[in-house]
Coordinates of C-alpha atoms and ligand atoms in Angstrom, one line a residue:
X1 CA -21.4 -43.1 43.3
X2 CA -20.0 -42.1 40.0
X3 CA -17.0 -43.9 38.7
X4 CA -16.1 -41.1 36.3
X5 CA -13.1 -38.9 37.2
X6 CA -14.4 -36.1 39.4
X7 CA -13.0 -33.5 37.0
X8 CA -16.4 -31.9 36.5
X9 CA -19.1 -30.7 38.8
X10 CA -22.3 -31.4 36.8
X11 CA -25.7 -29.9 37.5
X12 CA -28.4 -32.2 38.7
X13 CA -29.9 -33.1 35.4
X14 CA -29.3 -35.6 32.6
X15 CA -30.8 -35.1 29.1
X16 CA -32.2 -37.9 27.0
X17 CA -33.0 -36.1 23.8
X18 CA -33.0 -32.8 22.0
X19 CA -34.9 -30.9 19.4
X20 CA -34.1 -27.6 17.9
X21 CA -33.0 -25.3 20.7
X22 CA -34.6 -27.5 23.4
X23 CA -33.3 -30.4 25.6
X24 CA -35.5 -32.9 27.4
X25 CA -34.8 -34.9 30.6
X26 CA -36.1 -38.4 31.3
X27 CA -39.4 -37.0 32.8
X28 CA -39.8 -35.0 29.5
X29 CA -39.2 -31.6 31.2
X30 CA -37.9 -29.2 28.6
X31 CA -35.1 -26.8 28.9
X32 CA -34.3 -23.9 26.5
X33 CA -30.6 -24.2 25.7
X34 CA -28.8 -20.8 25.7
X35 CA -25.4 -22.5 26.3
X36 CA -25.4 -24.6 23.1
X37 CA -23.0 -27.3 24.5
X38 CA -20.6 -24.4 25.0
X39 CA -20.6 -23.2 21.4
X40 CA -20.8 -26.7 19.9
X41 CA -24.5 -27.2 19.0
X42 CA -24.7 -24.4 16.5
X43 CA -27.5 -26.2 14.6
X44 CA -29.3 -27.1 17.9
X45 CA -30.4 -30.7 18.4
X46 CA -31.6 -33.3 15.8
X47 CA -31.1 -31.0 12.9
X48 CA -32.2 -33.1 9.9
X49 CA -29.1 -32.3 7.8
X50 CA -26.8 -33.6 10.5
X51 CA -28.9 -36.6 11.4
X52 CA -29.1 -37.5 7.7
X53 CA -25.3 -37.2 7.3
X54 CA -24.5 -39.2 10.4
X55 CA -27.1 -42.0 9.8
X56 CA -26.2 -42.4 6.1
X57 CA -22.4 -42.4 6.9
X58 CA -22.8 -44.8 9.8
X59 CA -24.6 -47.3 7.5
X60 CA -21.7 -47.1 5.1
X61 CA -18.5 -46.7 7.0
X62 CA -17.3 -44.6 10.0
X63 CA -13.6 -45.3 10.3
X64 CA -10.9 -46.5 8.1
X65 CA -7.4 -45.0 8.7
X66 CA -5.2 -42.3 7.5
X67 CA -3.3 -45.0 5.6
X68 CA -6.0 -44.5 2.9
X69 CA -7.6 -41.5 1.2
X70 CA -10.7 -40.3 2.9
X71 CA -13.0 -38.5 0.5
X72 CA -15.0 -36.6 3.0
X73 CA -11.9 -35.3 4.7
X74 CA -10.6 -34.1 1.3
X75 CA -14.0 -32.5 0.6
X76 CA -14.3 -30.8 4.0
X77 CA -10.7 -29.4 3.7
X78 CA -11.4 -28.1 0.3
X79 CA -14.6 -26.4 1.3
X80 CA -13.0 -24.9 4.4
X81 CA -10.1 -23.5 2.3
X82 CA -12.5 -22.1 -0.3
X83 CA -14.5 -20.3 2.4
X84 CA -11.5 -19.0 4.4
X85 CA -8.6 -18.3 2.0
X86 CA -6.5 -20.9 3.9
X87 CA -4.6 -23.5 1.9
X88 CA -4.3 -26.8 3.8
X89 CA -6.0 -28.5 6.7
X90 CA -5.0 -31.1 9.4
X91 CA -7.9 -32.8 11.2
X92 CA -7.7 -33.9 14.8
X93 CA -10.4 -34.5 17.4
X94 CA -10.6 -31.4 19.6
X95 CA -9.7 -27.8 20.0
X96 CA -6.6 -28.6 22.1
X97 CA -5.4 -31.1 19.6
X98 CA -5.8 -28.5 16.8
X99 CA -3.8 -26.1 18.9
X100 CA -1.1 -28.6 19.6
X101 CA -0.7 -29.1 15.8
X102 CA -0.4 -25.3 15.5
X103 CA 2.3 -25.2 18.2
X104 CA 4.2 -28.0 16.6
X105 CA 4.2 -26.1 13.3
X106 CA 5.6 -23.0 15.1
X107 CA 8.5 -25.2 16.2
X108 CA 9.2 -26.3 12.7
X109 CA 8.9 -22.7 11.5
X110 CA 11.5 -21.7 14.1
X111 CA 13.9 -24.3 12.7
X112 CA 13.7 -22.6 9.3
X113 CA 14.8 -19.4 11.0
X114 CA 17.6 -21.1 12.9
X115 CA 16.0 -20.5 16.3
X116 CA 16.6 -23.3 18.8
X117 CA 14.3 -22.1 21.7
X118 CA 11.4 -20.3 20.1
X119 CA 8.9 -18.2 21.9
X120 CA 5.3 -17.5 21.1
X121 CA 3.6 -14.3 22.3
X122 CA 0.3 -15.2 24.1
X123 CA -2.3 -13.2 25.9
X124 CA -3.3 -12.6 29.5
X125 CA -6.5 -14.6 30.3
X126 CA -6.2 -16.6 27.1
X127 CA -7.6 -20.1 27.0
X128 CA -6.2 -22.6 24.5
X129 CA -7.0 -26.0 26.1
X130 CA -6.0 -28.6 28.7
X131 CA -3.1 -30.4 27.3
X132 CA 0.3 -29.5 28.8
X133 CA 1.3 -27.2 26.1
X134 CA -2.1 -25.5 25.6
X135 CA -2.6 -25.0 29.4
X136 CA 0.9 -23.5 29.5
X137 CA -0.1 -21.1 26.8
X138 CA -3.4 -20.2 28.6
X139 CA -3.4 -17.3 31.0
X140 CA -5.3 -18.8 33.9
X141 CA -3.3 -20.0 36.9
X142 CA -6.3 -22.1 38.1
X143 CA -5.9 -24.5 35.2
X144 CA -2.1 -24.7 35.5
X145 CA -1.8 -25.3 39.3
X146 CA -0.4 -28.7 40.1
X147 CA 0.7 -29.4 36.5
X148 CA 4.0 -27.7 36.7
X149 CA 6.6 -27.7 35.2
X150 CA 4.8 -25.9 32.4
X151 CA 6.0 -25.7 28.8
X152 CA 8.4 -22.8 28.8
X153 CA 7.8 -21.3 25.3
X154 CA 5.4 -18.4 26.0
X155 CA 5.7 -14.7 26.6
X156 CA 2.5 -13.2 28.0
X157 CA 1.2 -9.7 27.3
X158 CA -2.1 -8.0 28.0
X159 CA -4.9 -8.7 25.6
X160 CA -6.1 -5.9 23.3
X161 CA -2.8 -4.1 23.6
X162 CA -0.8 -3.9 20.3
X163 CA 2.0 -1.8 21.8
X164 CA 2.6 -4.6 24.4
X165 CA 3.0 -7.1 21.6
X166 CA 5.3 -4.8 19.6
X167 CA 7.5 -4.3 22.8
X168 CA 7.7 -8.0 23.4
X169 CA 8.8 -8.6 19.9
X170 CA 11.5 -6.0 20.2
X171 CA 12.7 -7.4 23.5
X172 CA 12.8 -11.1 22.4
X173 CA 14.7 -12.1 19.2
X174 CA 13.5 -15.7 19.6
X175 CA 9.8 -14.8 19.1
X176 CA 8.3 -16.8 16.1
X177 CA 4.6 -16.2 16.5
X178 CA 1.7 -14.2 18.0
X179 CA -1.2 -16.4 19.2
X180 CA -4.6 -14.9 20.0
X181 CA -8.3 -15.6 20.3
X182 CA -10.3 -13.0 18.2
X183 CA -12.7 -12.8 21.2
X184 CA -11.6 -14.4 24.5
X185 CA -14.5 -16.8 25.3
X186 CA -13.5 -18.6 28.5
X187 CA -12.3 -15.5 30.2
X188 CA -15.7 -13.8 29.8
X189 CA -16.4 -12.9 26.2
X190 CA -13.8 -10.2 26.1
X191 CA -13.9 -8.3 22.8
X192 CA -10.8 -6.4 21.6
X193 CA -11.1 -3.0 19.9
X194 CA -11.8 -3.0 16.1
X195 CA -8.5 -3.2 14.2
X196 CA -6.7 -5.3 16.8
X197 CA -6.2 -8.3 14.6
X198 CA -5.2 -6.2 11.6
X199 CA -2.6 -4.5 13.7
X200 CA -1.3 -7.9 14.9
X201 CA -1.2 -9.1 11.2
X202 CA 0.9 -6.0 10.3
X203 CA 3.3 -6.7 13.2
X204 CA 3.6 -10.3 12.2
X205 CA 4.4 -9.3 8.6
X206 CA 7.0 -6.7 9.6
X207 CA 8.9 -9.2 11.8
X208 CA 8.3 -12.4 9.7
X209 CA 6.3 -14.0 12.5
X210 CA 3.3 -16.4 12.4
X211 CA -0.1 -14.9 13.1
X212 CA -1.9 -17.8 14.9
X213 CA -5.6 -17.5 15.6
X214 CA -7.5 -19.7 18.0
X215 CA -11.0 -19.8 16.7
X216 CA -12.0 -22.9 18.5
X217 CA -14.9 -21.0 20.1
X218 CA -15.5 -18.0 17.7
X219 CA -15.3 -20.1 14.5
X220 CA -18.0 -21.6 12.3
X221 CA -20.2 -18.6 12.1
X222 CA -20.9 -17.7 15.7
X223 CA -19.8 -14.0 15.4
X224 CA -21.7 -13.4 12.1
X225 CA -18.8 -14.4 9.8
X226 CA -17.6 -17.9 9.3
X227 CA -14.4 -17.0 11.2
X228 CA -14.1 -13.9 13.4
X229 CA -10.9 -12.7 11.6
X230 CA -13.1 -12.2 8.4
X231 CA -14.6 -9.1 10.0
X232 CA -11.2 -7.5 9.6
X233 CA -10.3 -8.8 6.1
X234 CA -7.0 -10.3 7.1
X235 CA -5.6 -13.8 6.8
X236 CA -3.8 -15.7 9.6
X237 CA -0.9 -18.0 8.9
X238 CA -2.4 -20.6 11.2
X239 CA -6.1 -20.9 12.2
X240 CA -7.5 -23.5 14.6
X241 CA -11.1 -24.4 15.1
X242 CA -13.2 -27.2 16.6
X243 CA -16.4 -27.0 18.8
X244 CA -19.2 -26.3 16.2
X245 CA -17.2 -27.7 13.2
X246 CA -19.2 -31.0 13.1
X247 CA -22.1 -29.9 15.4
X248 CA -21.1 -32.1 18.2
X249 CA -19.2 -35.0 16.6
X250 CA -15.6 -34.7 17.9
X251 CA -13.3 -32.9 15.4
X252 CA -10.7 -30.2 15.4
X253 CA -8.9 -28.5 12.5
X254 CA -5.7 -26.7 12.0
X255 CA -5.7 -24.6 8.8
X256 CA -2.5 -23.1 7.3
X257 CA -1.4 -20.9 4.5
X258 CA 1.6 -18.7 3.6
X259 CA 4.6 -19.1 5.9
X260 CA 3.1 -22.1 7.6
X261 CA 3.1 -24.2 4.4
X262 CA 5.8 -26.7 3.4
X263 CA 6.9 -27.5 7.0
X264 CA 5.2 -30.8 7.5
X265 CA 6.2 -34.0 5.7
X266 CA 4.8 -37.6 5.9
X267 CA 5.4 -39.1 9.3
X268 CA 5.8 -35.9 11.2
X269 CA 2.3 -35.5 12.7
X270 CA -0.9 -37.6 12.9
X271 CA -4.0 -38.7 14.8
X272 CA -5.7 -42.1 14.7
X273 CA -9.3 -40.8 14.5
X274 CA -8.5 -37.4 12.9
X275 CA -10.6 -36.7 9.8
X276 CA -12.5 -40.0 9.9
X277 CA -15.4 -40.4 7.5
X278 CA -18.1 -39.9 10.1
X279 CA -16.8 -36.7 11.6
X280 CA -15.8 -35.1 8.3
X281 CA -19.2 -36.0 6.7
X282 CA -20.8 -34.3 9.6
X283 CA -18.5 -31.3 9.2
X284 CA -19.5 -31.0 5.5
X285 CA -23.2 -31.2 6.4
X286 CA -22.6 -28.5 9.0
X287 CA -20.8 -26.2 6.6
X288 CA -23.3 -26.7 3.8
X289 CA -26.2 -26.0 6.1
X290 CA -24.7 -22.9 7.6
X291 CA -24.0 -21.5 4.1
X292 CA -27.2 -22.7 2.3
X293 CA -29.6 -21.6 5.1
X294 CA -27.8 -18.3 5.5
X295 CA -27.3 -19.1 9.2
X296 CA -24.0 -17.2 9.5
X297 CA -25.5 -13.9 8.7
X298 CA -28.5 -14.9 10.9
X299 CA -26.1 -15.5 13.8
X300 CA -25.0 -11.9 13.4
X301 CA -28.5 -10.5 13.2
X302 CA -30.1 -12.7 15.9
X303 CA -27.2 -11.9 18.2
X304 CA -27.5 -8.2 17.7
X305 CA -31.2 -8.4 18.5
X306 CA -30.7 -10.5 21.6
X307 CA -27.9 -8.2 22.8
X308 CA -30.2 -5.2 22.4
X309 CA -33.1 -6.9 24.2
X310 CA -30.8 -8.0 27.1
X311 CA -29.6 -4.4 27.5
X312 CA -33.1 -3.1 27.6
X313 CA -34.3 -5.8 30.0
X314 CA -31.5 -5.3 32.5
X315 CA -31.0 -1.5 32.2
X316 CA -32.3 -1.0 35.8
X317 CA -30.0 -3.6 37.4
X318 CA -26.9 -2.0 38.9
X319 CA -25.4 -5.4 39.7
X320 CA -24.9 -5.9 36.0
X321 CA -21.7 -4.0 35.0
X322 CA -21.5 -4.8 31.3
X323 CA -23.4 -6.6 28.5
X324 CA -21.4 -7.3 25.4
X325 CA -21.2 -9.6 22.5
X326 CA -20.7 -10.3 18.8
X327 CA -23.2 -12.4 17.0
X328 CA -24.4 -15.2 19.2
X329 CA -21.5 -15.0 21.7
X330 CA -22.8 -12.8 24.5
X331 CA -21.4 -12.0 28.0
X332 CA -23.3 -10.4 30.8
X333 CA -20.9 -9.3 33.5
X334 CA -22.0 -9.0 37.1
X335 CA -20.3 -7.2 40.0
X336 CA -20.0 -10.4 42.0
X337 CA -19.4 -14.2 41.5
X338 CA -22.5 -15.8 40.0
X339 CA -22.0 -19.4 39.3
X340 CA -25.1 -20.3 41.3
X341 CA -27.2 -18.7 38.5
X342 CA -26.7 -21.8 36.4
X343 CA -28.5 -24.0 39.0
X344 CA -31.3 -21.5 39.4
X345 CA -31.7 -21.1 35.7
X346 CA -32.0 -24.8 35.3
X347 CA -35.0 -24.8 37.7
X348 CA -36.6 -22.2 35.4
X349 CA -36.0 -24.4 32.3
X350 CA -33.1 -22.3 31.0
X351 CA -29.6 -23.5 30.3
X352 CA -26.8 -20.9 30.6
X353 CA -23.1 -20.9 31.3
X354 CA -21.2 -18.8 33.8
X355 CA -17.5 -18.3 33.1
X356 CA -14.7 -16.3 34.7
X357 CA -16.8 -16.4 37.9
X358 CA -18.8 -13.3 37.1
X359 CA -19.8 -13.5 33.5
X360 CA -23.0 -15.2 32.3
X361 CA -22.1 -16.5 28.8
X362 CA -24.8 -17.1 26.2
X363 CA -24.0 -19.3 23.2
X364 CA -27.4 -20.3 21.8
X365 CA -27.8 -22.3 18.6
X366 CA -28.1 -20.2 15.4
X367 CA -31.6 -21.8 14.7
X368 CA -33.3 -20.0 17.6
X369 CA -36.4 -18.1 16.6
X370 CA -37.6 -14.7 17.9
X371 CA -40.0 -16.3 20.5
X372 CA -37.1 -18.4 21.9
X373 CA -34.8 -15.4 21.9
X374 CA -37.4 -13.4 23.9
X375 CA -37.9 -16.4 26.2
X376 CA -34.1 -16.4 27.0
X377 CA -34.4 -12.8 28.0
X378 CA -37.5 -13.2 30.1
X379 CA -36.4 -16.3 31.9
X380 CA -33.0 -14.9 32.5
X381 CA -34.5 -11.7 33.9
X382 CA -36.6 -13.7 36.4
X383 CA -33.6 -15.8 37.4
X384 CA -31.2 -12.9 38.0
X385 CA -33.9 -10.8 39.8
X386 CA -34.8 -13.8 42.1
X387 CA -31.2 -14.4 42.8
X388 CA -30.4 -10.8 43.6
X389 CA -33.4 -10.5 45.9
X390 CA -32.3 -13.6 47.8
X391 CA -28.8 -12.2 48.1
X392 CA -30.1 -8.9 49.4
X393 CA -32.3 -10.8 52.0
X394 CA -29.3 -12.8 53.2
X395 CA -27.2 -9.7 53.6
X396 CA -30.0 -7.8 55.5
X397 CA -30.6 -10.7 57.9
X398 CA -26.8 -11.2 58.5
Ligands
LIG401 C1 -10.5 -20.7 22.4 C2 -10.5 -22.1 22.8 N1 -9.4 -22.8 22.5 C3 -9.2 -24.1 22.8 C4 -10.2 -24.8 23.5 C5 -10.1 -26.2 23.9 O1 -10.9 -27.0 23.1 P1 -11.2 -28.5 23.5 O2 -11.9 -28.5 24.8 O3 -12.0 -29.0 22.3 O4 -9.9 -29.2 23.6 C6 -11.4 -24.1 23.9 C7 -12.5 -24.7 24.7 O5 -13.3 -24.1 25.3 C8 -11.5 -22.7 23.5 O6 -12.6 -22.0 23.9

């Protein structure tokens, strides 16, 4: 009997080591990982650059405190700013914590405008985390139920609908920001029309609002650019990221520029572990490897190839209603709930994720090779066909 909180429902497997795109259980069975720790393990497992950074740092020092300068945090912040056009970084330990920092900044920004009860425009089906404020901002009643009263600072509009945002701004003088995921990950890899982010940037400029981007999942190269907003050549005021930032060592970052600068002063925000030498050294190793090994462009190319192969392999399956993706963030939407596929895929040595009940989400590491990519397609094809056949048999015998 587990004495962990029963907040998860884990599959019947436990891994003891990993190598490249593969995980191994205690009997040395191997599993091809197309879920990538839910967008965390972008360099796969045991990547030498990360191992070297972690081992060398652990031998020297892994935690001091924010009472002192932390050179690796300075260096990671500087590299992130150089690669994004942002100006300053706050480090925490998770996506939700980075998002909380973003929300706190939006409150300070409201004060500069004399707004006492500020509102942020957020999107239907958004996911921003599990803290009280971030779950309130999320557009999924399942993660909110039982935790009311919610934080009452959000106005919700449909995703991928610029007019809805413009109307909400007109109707609410207390709006101070627009908060959006460039691609909605948890709600099923939902990709907005090209130009959506640029249009939101324009609206934010017109109305002196903060454009706040949640790139906790899309960030660190997954879509084929370091950050997804870079496909549209805009700059947000606030940008959050986490997941792949240190390849699996807990870290989150809130990057700011423009209107979001000069709001924070010493003592106003903090985090005990945030930016510690171990996590930020790992983050630097991650960023250096992504850039030096050309893995960001690779994620774009490998993702496009995988998407095309999946479309070909499943073209005859009417139960699949859509296959979509950008880089190595791919969603395969079925016409029915399909969470059982995760368990069946496990039996076939493949790790996948199912989100929003009906969407198989693939987030493989950027280091997968062509053979592994083909293996994902082949194994998934076997799994889905076996499952659909079993479902058809059940419905005929019923
Ligand atoms: C877009 C987005 N924001 C925030 C979060 C929350 O991140 P964390 O679980 O690290 O708090 C997630 C996690 O899936 C996410 O996908």
